[in-house]
PDB file of C-alpha atoms in Angstrom:
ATOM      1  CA  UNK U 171     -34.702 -52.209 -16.466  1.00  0.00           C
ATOM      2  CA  UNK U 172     -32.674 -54.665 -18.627  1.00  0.00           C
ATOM      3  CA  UNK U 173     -33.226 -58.314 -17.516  1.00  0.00           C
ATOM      4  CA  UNK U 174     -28.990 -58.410 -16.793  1.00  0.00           C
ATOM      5  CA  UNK U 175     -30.010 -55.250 -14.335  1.00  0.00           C
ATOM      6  CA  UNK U 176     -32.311 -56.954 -12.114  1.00  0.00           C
ATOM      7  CA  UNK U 177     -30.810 -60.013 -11.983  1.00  0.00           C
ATOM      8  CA  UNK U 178     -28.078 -58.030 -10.294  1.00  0.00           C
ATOM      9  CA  UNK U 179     -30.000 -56.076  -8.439  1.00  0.00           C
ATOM     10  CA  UNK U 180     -31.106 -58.798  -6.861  1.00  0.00           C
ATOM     11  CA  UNK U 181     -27.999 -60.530  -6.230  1.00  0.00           C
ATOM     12  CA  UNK U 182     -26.344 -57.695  -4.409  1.00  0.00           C
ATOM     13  CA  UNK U 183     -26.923 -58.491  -0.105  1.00  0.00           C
ATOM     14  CA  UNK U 184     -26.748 -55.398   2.145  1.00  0.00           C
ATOM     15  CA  UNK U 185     -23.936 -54.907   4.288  1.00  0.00           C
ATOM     16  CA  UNK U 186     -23.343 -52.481   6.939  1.00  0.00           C
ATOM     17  CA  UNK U 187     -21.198 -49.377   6.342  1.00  0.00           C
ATOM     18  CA  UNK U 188     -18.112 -49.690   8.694  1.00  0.00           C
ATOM     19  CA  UNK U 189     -19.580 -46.415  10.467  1.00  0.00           C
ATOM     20  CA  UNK U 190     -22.776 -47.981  10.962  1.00  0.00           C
ATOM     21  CA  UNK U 191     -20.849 -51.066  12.555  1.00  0.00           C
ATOM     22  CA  UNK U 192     -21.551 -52.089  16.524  1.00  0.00           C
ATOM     23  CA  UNK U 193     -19.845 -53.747  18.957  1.00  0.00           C
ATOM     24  CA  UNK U 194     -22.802 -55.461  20.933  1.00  0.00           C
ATOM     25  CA  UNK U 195     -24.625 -56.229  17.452  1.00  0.00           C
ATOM     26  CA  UNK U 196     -20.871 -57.912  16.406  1.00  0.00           C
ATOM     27  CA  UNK U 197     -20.465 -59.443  20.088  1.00  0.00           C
ATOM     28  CA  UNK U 198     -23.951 -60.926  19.536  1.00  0.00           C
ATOM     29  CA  UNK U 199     -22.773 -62.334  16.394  1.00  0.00           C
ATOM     30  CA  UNK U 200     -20.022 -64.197  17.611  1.00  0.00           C
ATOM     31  CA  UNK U 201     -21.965 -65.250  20.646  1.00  0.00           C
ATOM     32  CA  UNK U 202     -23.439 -67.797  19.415  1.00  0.00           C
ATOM     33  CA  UNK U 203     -21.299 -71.299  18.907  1.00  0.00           C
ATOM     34  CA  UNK U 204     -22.406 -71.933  15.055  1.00  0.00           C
ATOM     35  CA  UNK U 205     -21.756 -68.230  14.220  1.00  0.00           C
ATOM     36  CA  UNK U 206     -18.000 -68.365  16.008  1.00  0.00           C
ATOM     37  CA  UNK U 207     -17.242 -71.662  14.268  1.00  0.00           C
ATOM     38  CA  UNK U 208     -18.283 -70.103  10.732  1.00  0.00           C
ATOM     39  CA  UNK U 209     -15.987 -67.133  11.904  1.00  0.00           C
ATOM     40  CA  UNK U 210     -13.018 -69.370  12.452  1.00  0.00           C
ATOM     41  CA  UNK U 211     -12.985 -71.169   9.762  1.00  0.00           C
ATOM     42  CA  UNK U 212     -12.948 -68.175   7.555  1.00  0.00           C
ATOM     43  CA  UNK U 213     -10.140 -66.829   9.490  1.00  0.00           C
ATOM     44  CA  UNK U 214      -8.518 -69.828   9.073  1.00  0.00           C
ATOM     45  CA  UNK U 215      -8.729 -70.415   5.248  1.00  0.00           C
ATOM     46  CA  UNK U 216      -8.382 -66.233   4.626  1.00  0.00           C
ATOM     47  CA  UNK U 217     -10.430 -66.395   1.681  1.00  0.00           C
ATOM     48  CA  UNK U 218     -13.975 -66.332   0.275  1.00  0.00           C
ATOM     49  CA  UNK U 219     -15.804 -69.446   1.195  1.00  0.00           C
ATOM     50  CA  UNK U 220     -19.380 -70.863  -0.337  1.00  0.00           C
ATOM     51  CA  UNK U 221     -22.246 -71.505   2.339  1.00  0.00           C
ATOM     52  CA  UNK U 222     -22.065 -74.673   0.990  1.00  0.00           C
ATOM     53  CA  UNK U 223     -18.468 -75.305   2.486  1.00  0.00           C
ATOM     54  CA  UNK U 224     -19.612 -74.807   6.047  1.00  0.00           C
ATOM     55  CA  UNK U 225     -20.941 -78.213   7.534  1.00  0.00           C
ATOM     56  CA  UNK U 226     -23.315 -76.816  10.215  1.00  0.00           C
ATOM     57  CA  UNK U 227     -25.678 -79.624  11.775  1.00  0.00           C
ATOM     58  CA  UNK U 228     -28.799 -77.245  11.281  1.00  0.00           C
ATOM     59  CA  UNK U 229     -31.046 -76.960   8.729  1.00  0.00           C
ATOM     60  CA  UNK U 230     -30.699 -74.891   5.446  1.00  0.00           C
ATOM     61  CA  UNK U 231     -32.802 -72.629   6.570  1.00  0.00           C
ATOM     62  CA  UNK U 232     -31.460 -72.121  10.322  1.00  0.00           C
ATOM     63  CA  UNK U 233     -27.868 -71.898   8.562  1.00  0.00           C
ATOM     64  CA  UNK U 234     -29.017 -68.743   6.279  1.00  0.00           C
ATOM     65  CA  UNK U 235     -30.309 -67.347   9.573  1.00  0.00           C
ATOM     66  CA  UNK U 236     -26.735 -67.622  10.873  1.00  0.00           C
ATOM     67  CA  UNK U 237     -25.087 -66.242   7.655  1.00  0.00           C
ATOM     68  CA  UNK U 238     -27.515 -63.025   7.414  1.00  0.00           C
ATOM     69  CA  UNK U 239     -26.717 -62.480  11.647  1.00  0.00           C
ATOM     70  CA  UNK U 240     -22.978 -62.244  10.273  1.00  0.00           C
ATOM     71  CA  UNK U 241     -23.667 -60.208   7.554  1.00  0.00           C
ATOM     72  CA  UNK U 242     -26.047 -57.914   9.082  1.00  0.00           C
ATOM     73  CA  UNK U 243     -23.122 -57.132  12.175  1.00  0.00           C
ATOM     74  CA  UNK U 244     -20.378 -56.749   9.820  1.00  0.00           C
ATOM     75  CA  UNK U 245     -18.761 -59.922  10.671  1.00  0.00           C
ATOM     76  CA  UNK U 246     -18.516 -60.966   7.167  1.00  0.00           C
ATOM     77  CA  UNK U 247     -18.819 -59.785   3.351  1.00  0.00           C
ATOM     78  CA  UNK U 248     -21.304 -62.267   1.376  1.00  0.00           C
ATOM     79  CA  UNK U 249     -21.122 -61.760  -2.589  1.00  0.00           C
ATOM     80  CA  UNK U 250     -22.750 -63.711  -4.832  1.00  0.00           C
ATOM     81  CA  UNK U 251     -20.049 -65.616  -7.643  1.00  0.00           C
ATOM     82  CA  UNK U 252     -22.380 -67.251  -9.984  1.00  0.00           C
ATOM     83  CA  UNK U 253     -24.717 -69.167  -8.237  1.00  0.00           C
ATOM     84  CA  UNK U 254     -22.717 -69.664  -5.031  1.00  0.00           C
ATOM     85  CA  UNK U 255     -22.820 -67.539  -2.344  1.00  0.00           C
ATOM     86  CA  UNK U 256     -19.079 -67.058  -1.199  1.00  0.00           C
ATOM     87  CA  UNK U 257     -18.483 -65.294   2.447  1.00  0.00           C
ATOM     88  CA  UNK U 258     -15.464 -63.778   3.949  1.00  0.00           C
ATOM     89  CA  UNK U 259     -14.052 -62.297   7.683  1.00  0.00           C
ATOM     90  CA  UNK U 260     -14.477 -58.271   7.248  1.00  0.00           C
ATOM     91  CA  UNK U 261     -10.902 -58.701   9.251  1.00  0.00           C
ATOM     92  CA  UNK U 262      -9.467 -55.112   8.082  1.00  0.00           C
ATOM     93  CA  UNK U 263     -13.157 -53.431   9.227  1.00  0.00           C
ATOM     94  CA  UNK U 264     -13.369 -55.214  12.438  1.00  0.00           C
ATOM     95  CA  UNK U 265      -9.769 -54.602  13.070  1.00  0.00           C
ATOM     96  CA  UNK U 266      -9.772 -50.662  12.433  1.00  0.00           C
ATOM     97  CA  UNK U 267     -12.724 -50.400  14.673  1.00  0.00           C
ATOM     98  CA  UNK U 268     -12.410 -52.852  17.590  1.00  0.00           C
ATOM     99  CA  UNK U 269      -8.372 -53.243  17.727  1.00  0.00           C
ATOM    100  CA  UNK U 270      -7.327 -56.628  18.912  1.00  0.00           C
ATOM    101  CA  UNK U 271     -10.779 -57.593  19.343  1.00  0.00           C
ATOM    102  CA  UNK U 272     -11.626 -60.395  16.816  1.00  0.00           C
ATOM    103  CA  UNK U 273      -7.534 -61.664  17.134  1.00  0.00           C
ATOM    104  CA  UNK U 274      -8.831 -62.224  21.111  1.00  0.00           C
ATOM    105  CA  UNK U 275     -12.210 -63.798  20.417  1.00  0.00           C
ATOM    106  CA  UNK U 276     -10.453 -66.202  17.664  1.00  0.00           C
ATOM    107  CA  UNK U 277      -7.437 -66.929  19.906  1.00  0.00           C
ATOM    108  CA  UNK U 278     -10.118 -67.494  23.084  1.00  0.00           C
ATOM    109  CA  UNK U 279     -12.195 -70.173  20.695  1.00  0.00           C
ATOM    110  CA  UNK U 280      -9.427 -71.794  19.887  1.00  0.00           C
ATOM    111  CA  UNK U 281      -8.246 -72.425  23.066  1.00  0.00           C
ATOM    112  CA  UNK U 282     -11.629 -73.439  24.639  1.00  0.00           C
ATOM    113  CA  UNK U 283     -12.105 -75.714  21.750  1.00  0.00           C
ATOM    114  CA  UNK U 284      -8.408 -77.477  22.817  1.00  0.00           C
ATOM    115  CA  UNK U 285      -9.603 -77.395  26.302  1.00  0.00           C
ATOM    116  CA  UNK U 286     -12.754 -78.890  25.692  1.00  0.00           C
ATOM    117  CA  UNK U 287     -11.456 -81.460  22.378  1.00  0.00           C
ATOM    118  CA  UNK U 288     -13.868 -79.793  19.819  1.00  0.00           C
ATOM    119  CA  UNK U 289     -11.182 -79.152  17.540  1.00  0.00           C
TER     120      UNK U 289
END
């Protein structure tokens, strides 16, 4: 294996297949107040964003944990560009297999976070 091969190899993340997507495993996934605010903001910006762009107030470690919960539901895509780990909303999935869910749960959040003046 050339040296360019593994270095890919182990840059590439697994994702679920869209078949092997779940509701509760998603639900779970957006349960969680860290998790939904990562969620938004992506939906928000509609592109790839770097971990590093998030400003969670938990440690690196604890924010990875939240990331790979995302990525292992299907919530989000992570790719590697470079050194930078860029993420982004799996919209289109979520949207052909839950209709109208994620458009409720971001529309809900948003509310809730006017309600409650957490922006």
């Amino acid at each position: 294996m050339t040296t360019e091969a593994a270095n890919s190899s182990t840059r590439v993340l697994p994702h679920p297949e869209p078949s092997e997507i779940r509701l509760e495993a998603v639900l779970h996934a957006l349960s969680d107040p860290l998790r939904l605010q990562v969620v938004r903001e992506l939906a928000a910006d509609g592109h790839e964003l770097s971990c590093s762009h998030f400003d969670l107030p938990v440690t690196k470690s604890t924010t990875t944990h939240h990331f790979r919960v995302l990525r292992e539901a299907g919530v989000i895509r992570q790719i590697y560009r470079g050194t930078a780990k860029m993420n982004v909303l799996r919209g289109e999935d979520l949207g052909d297999l839950f209709p109208g869910l994620l458009d409720s749960v971001l529309a809900a959040a948003a509310r809730q976070a006017a309600r409650l003046g957490t922006g």
